[in-house]
Short mmCIF file of C-alpha atoms in Angstrom, two decimals:
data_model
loop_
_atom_site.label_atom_id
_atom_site.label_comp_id
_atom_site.label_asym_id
_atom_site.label_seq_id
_atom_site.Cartn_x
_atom_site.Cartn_y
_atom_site.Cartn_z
CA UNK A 1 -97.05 95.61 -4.50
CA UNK A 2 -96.68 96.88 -0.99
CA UNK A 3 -96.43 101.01 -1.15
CA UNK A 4 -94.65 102.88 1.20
CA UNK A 5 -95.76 106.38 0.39
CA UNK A 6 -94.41 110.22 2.39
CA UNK A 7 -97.15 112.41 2.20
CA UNK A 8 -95.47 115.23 3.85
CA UNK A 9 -95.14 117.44 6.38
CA UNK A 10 -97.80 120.50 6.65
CA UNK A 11 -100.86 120.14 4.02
CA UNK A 12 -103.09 117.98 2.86
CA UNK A 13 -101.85 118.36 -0.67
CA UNK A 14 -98.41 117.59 0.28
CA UNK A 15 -98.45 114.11 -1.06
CA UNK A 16 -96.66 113.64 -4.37
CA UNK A 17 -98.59 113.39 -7.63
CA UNK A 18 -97.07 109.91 -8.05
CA UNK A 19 -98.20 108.76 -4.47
CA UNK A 20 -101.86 110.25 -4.87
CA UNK A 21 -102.23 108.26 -8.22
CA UNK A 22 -101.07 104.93 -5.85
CA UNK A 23 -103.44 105.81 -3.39
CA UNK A 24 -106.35 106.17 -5.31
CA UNK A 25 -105.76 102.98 -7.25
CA UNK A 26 -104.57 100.96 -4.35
CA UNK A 27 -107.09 97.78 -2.92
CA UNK A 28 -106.15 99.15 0.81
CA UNK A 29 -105.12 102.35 2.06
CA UNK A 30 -103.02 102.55 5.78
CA UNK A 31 -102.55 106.12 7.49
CA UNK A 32 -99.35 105.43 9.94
CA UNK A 33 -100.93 107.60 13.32
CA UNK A 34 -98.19 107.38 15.79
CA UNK A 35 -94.99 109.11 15.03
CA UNK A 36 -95.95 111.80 13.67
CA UNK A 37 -98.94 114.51 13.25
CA UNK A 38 -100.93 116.59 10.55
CA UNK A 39 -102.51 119.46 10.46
CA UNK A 40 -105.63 117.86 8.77
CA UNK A 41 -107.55 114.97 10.14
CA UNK A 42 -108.48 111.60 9.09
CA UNK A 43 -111.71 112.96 7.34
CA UNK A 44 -110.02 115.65 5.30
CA UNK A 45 -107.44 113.55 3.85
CA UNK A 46 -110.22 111.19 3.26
CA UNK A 47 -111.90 113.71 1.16
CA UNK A 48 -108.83 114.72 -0.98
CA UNK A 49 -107.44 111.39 -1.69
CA UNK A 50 -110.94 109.59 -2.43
CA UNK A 51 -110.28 107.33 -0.64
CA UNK A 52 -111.10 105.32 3.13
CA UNK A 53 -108.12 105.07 5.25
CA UNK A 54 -107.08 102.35 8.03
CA UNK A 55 -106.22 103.82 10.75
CA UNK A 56 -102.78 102.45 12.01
CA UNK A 57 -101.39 102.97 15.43
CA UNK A 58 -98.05 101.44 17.27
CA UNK A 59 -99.58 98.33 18.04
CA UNK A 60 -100.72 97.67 14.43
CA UNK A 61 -97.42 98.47 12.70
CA UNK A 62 -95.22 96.80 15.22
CA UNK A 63 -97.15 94.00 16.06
CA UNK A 64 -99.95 93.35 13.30
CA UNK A 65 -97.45 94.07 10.21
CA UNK A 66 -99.33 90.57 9.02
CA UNK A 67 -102.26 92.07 8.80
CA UNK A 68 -101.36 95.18 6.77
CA UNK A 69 -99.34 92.80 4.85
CA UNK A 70 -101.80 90.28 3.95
CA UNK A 71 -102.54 89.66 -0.10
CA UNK A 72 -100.33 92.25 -1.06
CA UNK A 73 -98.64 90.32 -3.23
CA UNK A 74 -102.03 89.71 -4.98
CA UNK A 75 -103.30 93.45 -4.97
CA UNK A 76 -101.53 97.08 -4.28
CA UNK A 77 -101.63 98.10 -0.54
CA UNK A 78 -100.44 101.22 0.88
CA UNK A 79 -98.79 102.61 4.03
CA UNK A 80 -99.41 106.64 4.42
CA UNK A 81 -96.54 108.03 6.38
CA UNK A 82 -96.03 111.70 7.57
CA UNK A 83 -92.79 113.05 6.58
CA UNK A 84 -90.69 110.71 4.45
CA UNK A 85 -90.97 106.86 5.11
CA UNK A 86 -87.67 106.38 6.08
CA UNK A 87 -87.76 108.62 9.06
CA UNK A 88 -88.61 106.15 11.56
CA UNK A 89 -87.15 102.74 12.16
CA UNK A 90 -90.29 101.18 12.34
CA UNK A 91 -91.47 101.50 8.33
CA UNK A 92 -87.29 99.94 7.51
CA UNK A 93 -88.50 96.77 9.78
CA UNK A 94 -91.88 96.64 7.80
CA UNK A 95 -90.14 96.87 4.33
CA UNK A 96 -88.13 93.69 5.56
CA UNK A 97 -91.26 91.87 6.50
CA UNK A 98 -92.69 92.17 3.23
CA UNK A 99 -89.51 91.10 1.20
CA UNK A 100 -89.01 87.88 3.36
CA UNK A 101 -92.48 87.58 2.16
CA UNK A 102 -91.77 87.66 -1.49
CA UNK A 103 -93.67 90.90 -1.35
CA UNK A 104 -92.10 93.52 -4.13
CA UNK A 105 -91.93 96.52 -2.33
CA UNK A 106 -91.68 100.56 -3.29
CA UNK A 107 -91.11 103.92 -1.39
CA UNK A 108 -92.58 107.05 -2.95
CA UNK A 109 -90.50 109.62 -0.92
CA UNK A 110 -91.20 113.05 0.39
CA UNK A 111 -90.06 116.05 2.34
CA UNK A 112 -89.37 115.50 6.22
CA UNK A 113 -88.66 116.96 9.20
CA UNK A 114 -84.85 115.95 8.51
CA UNK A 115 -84.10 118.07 5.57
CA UNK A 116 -86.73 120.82 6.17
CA UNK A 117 -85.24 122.31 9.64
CA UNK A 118 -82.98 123.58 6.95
CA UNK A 119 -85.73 126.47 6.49
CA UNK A 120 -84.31 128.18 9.46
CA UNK A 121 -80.99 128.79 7.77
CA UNK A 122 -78.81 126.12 9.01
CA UNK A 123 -77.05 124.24 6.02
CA UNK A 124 -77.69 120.78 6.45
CA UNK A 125 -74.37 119.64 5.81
CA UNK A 126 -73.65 120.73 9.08
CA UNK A 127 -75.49 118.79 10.72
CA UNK A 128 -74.54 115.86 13.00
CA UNK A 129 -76.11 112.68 14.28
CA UNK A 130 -79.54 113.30 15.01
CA UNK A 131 -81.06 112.08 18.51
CA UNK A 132 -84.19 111.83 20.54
CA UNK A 133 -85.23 113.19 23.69
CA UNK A 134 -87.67 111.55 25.40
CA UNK A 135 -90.06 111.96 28.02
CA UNK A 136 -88.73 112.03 31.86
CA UNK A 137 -91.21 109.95 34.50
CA UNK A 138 -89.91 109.85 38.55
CA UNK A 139 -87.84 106.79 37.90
CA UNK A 140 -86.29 107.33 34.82
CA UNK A 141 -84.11 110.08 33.21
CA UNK A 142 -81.87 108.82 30.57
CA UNK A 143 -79.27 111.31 29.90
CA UNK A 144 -77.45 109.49 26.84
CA UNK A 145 -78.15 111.49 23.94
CA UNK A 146 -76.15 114.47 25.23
CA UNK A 147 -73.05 111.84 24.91
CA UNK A 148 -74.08 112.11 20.64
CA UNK A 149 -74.66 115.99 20.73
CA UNK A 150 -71.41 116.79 22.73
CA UNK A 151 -69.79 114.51 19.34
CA UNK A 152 -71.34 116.87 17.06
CA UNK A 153 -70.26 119.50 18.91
CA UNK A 154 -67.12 118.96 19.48
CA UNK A 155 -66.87 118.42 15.66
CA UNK A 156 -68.45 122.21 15.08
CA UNK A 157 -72.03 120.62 14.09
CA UNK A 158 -75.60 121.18 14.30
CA UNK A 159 -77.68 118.58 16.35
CA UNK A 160 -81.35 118.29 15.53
CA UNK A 161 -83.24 116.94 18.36
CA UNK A 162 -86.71 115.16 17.78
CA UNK A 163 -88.85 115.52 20.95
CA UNK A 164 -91.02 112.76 22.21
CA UNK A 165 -94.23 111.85 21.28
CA UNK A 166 -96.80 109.53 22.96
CA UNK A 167 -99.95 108.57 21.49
CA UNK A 168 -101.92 105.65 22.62
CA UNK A 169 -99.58 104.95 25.23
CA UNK A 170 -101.22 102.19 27.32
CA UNK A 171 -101.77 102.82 31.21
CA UNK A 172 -99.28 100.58 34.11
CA UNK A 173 -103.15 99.59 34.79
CA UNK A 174 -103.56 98.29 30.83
CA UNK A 175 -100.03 96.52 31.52
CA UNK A 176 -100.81 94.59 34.23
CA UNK A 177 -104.22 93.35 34.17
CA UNK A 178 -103.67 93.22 29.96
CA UNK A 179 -106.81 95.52 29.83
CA UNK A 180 -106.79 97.79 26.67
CA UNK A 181 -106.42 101.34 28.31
CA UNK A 182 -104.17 103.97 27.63
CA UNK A 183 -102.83 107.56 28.47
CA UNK A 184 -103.67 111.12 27.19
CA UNK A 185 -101.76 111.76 24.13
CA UNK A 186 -98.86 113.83 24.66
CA UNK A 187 -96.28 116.07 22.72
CA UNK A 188 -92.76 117.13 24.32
CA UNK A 189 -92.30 120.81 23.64
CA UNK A 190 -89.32 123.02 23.12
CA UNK A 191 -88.91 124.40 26.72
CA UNK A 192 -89.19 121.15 28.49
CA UNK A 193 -86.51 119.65 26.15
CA UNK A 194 -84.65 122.46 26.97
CA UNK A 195 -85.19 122.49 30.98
CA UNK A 196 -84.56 118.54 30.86
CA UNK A 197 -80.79 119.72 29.15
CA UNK A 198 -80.34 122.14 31.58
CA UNK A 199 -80.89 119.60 34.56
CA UNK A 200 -78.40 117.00 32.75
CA UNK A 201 -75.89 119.88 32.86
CA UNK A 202 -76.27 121.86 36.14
CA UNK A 203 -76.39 118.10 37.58
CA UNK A 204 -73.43 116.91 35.71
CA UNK A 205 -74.90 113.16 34.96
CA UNK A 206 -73.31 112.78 31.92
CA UNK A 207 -70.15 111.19 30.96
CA UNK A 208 -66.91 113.01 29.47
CA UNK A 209 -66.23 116.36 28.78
CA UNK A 210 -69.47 118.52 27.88
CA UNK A 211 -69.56 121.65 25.58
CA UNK A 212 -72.90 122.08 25.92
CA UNK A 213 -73.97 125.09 28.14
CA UNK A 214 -76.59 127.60 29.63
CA UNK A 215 -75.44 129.99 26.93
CA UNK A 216 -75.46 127.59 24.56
CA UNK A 217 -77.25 128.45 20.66
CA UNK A 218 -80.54 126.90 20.03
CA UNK A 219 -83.13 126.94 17.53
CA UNK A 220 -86.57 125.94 18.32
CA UNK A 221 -88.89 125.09 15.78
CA UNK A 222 -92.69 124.09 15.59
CA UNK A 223 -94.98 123.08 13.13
CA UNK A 224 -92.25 122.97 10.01
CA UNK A 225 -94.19 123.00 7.11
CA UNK A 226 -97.85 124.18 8.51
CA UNK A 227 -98.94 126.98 7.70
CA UNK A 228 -98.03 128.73 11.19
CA UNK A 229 -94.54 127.66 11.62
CA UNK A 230 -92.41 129.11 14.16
CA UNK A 231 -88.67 129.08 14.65
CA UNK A 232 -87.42 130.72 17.92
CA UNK A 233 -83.56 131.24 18.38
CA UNK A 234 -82.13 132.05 21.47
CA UNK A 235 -79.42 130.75 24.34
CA UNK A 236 -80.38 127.00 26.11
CA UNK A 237 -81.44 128.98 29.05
CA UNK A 238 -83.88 131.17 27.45
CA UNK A 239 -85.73 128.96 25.33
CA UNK A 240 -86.66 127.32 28.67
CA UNK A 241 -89.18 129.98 28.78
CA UNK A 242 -90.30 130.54 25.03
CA UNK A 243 -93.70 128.81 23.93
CA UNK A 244 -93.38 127.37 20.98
CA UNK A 245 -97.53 127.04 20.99
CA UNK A 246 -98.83 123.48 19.53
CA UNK A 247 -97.22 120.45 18.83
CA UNK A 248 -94.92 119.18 16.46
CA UNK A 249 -91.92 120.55 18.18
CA UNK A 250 -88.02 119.79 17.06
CA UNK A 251 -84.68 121.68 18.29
CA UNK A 252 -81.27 122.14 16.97
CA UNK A 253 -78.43 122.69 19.29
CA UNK A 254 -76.00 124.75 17.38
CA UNK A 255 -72.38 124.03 16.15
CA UNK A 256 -70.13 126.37 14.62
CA UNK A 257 -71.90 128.76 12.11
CA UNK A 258 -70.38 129.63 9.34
CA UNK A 259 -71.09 133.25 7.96
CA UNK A 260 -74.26 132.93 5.75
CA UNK A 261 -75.84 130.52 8.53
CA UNK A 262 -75.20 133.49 11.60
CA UNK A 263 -76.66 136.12 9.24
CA UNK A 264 -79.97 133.87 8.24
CA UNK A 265 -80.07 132.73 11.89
CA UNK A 266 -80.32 136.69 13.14
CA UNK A 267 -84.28 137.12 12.16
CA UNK A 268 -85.08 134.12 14.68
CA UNK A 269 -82.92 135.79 17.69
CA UNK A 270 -85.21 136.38 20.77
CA UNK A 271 -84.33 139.76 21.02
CA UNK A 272 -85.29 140.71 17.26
CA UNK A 273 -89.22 139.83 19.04
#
């Protein structure tokens, strides 16, 4: 069996019972390393789950899914993911990969950054399609997703936005002369989302009409589920200067707010700081 198994968003203990008794009895043991973080390292999950993981980065997943795949269908293999499995693309295209393979499959689920930004009092039926915003470099600033939160918008919901991150990012240098090097790792956070926004908007590159302002409502949150969690709400312009402190970082431009939602949302205002 091939094991897709959540363990989580903030603690090391976070992983289901179910999913630690897999793990344990499992013949190899993956730890996904790319699009997402923990507060504990390799060595400490190590510890609590008894077990040696296998480090997997991008490049593994994406490209060496053969190798993490290999004689699973003769012993029990495992893929740790942060979060819940199905939160990136990346562990759906793996899934299909094993079932061409006659590989049975199974996905031990668990909470993600998808259902708990409801912590900061937004009901998640409100919510809208969810989009990424990535990195900015000289050449290229996409401007697209503002196209999916203007939708939600206009429709009086929330828009969580998942900020970039890049880990083992390989170098133009790495690229060119196919020489394994690659770039600091690096974690987008709240007020650079934010600045990159206000940019789209003050420079109008964006098609159709926009409801998206300066005094826009936004909620920034870090770390959901760590034991230091922060949640920040304030106008799009002023979370341009709030730090948010250490990565993971996630926003949610605001859509209409019903009663119970303004009232829970009043303890994050910048002003009650």
């Amino acid at each position: 069996m091939f094991y897709i198994i959540g363990v989580g968003l903030g603690d090391v203990k976070d992983i289901t019972v179910r999913g630690l008794e897999i793990v344990r009895s499992a013949k190899r043991v993956y730890l996904e390393s790319y699009t997402s973080i923990l507060p504990e390292n390799k060595l400490q999950l190590e510890n609590f789950y008894e077990r040696q993981l296998i480090e997997a980065d991008r490049e593994l997943v994406e490209q060496g899914a053969d190798e993490i795949l290999d004689k699973a269908n003769e012993d029990n293999v495992v893929l740790l993911v942060v979060g819940d499995p199905f939160g990136a693309t990346t562990h759906a295209d793996i899934l299909l990969r094993a079932r061409d393979l006659n590989i049975d499959t199974k996905v031990i689920h668990n909470a993600s950054i998808m259902n708990a930004i409801g912590c900061c009092g937004l009901q998640l039926y409100h919510f809208g399609e969810t989009v990424s915003i990535p990195f900015w470099t000289d050449i290229w600033k996409p401007s697209s997703f503002l196209k999916k939160i203007n939708q939600n918008k206009s429709n009086g919901l929330h828009t969580l936005c998942l900020l970039d991150i890049q880990v083992k990012e390989p170098t133009w240098e790495s690229i060119t002369k196919k020489k394994k090097e690659y770039q600091p790792s690096r974690f987008m956070e709240v007020k650079q989302a934010c600045s990159q926004l206000l940019q789209i908007i003050e420079n109008n590159e964006f098609d159709g009409e926009n409801y998206v302002t300066r005094e826009s409502l936004c909620v920034g949150a870090a770390r959901i589920g760590w034991p230091d969690q922060k949640i920040v709400a304030g106008t799009l312009a002023e979370m341009v200067n709030v730090d948010m402190g250490s990565p993971l970082h996630s926003i949610v431009i605001v859509g209409t707010l019903h009663p119970l939602e303004e009232q829970f949302l009043k303890q994050f205002y910048i002003e009650s700081k």
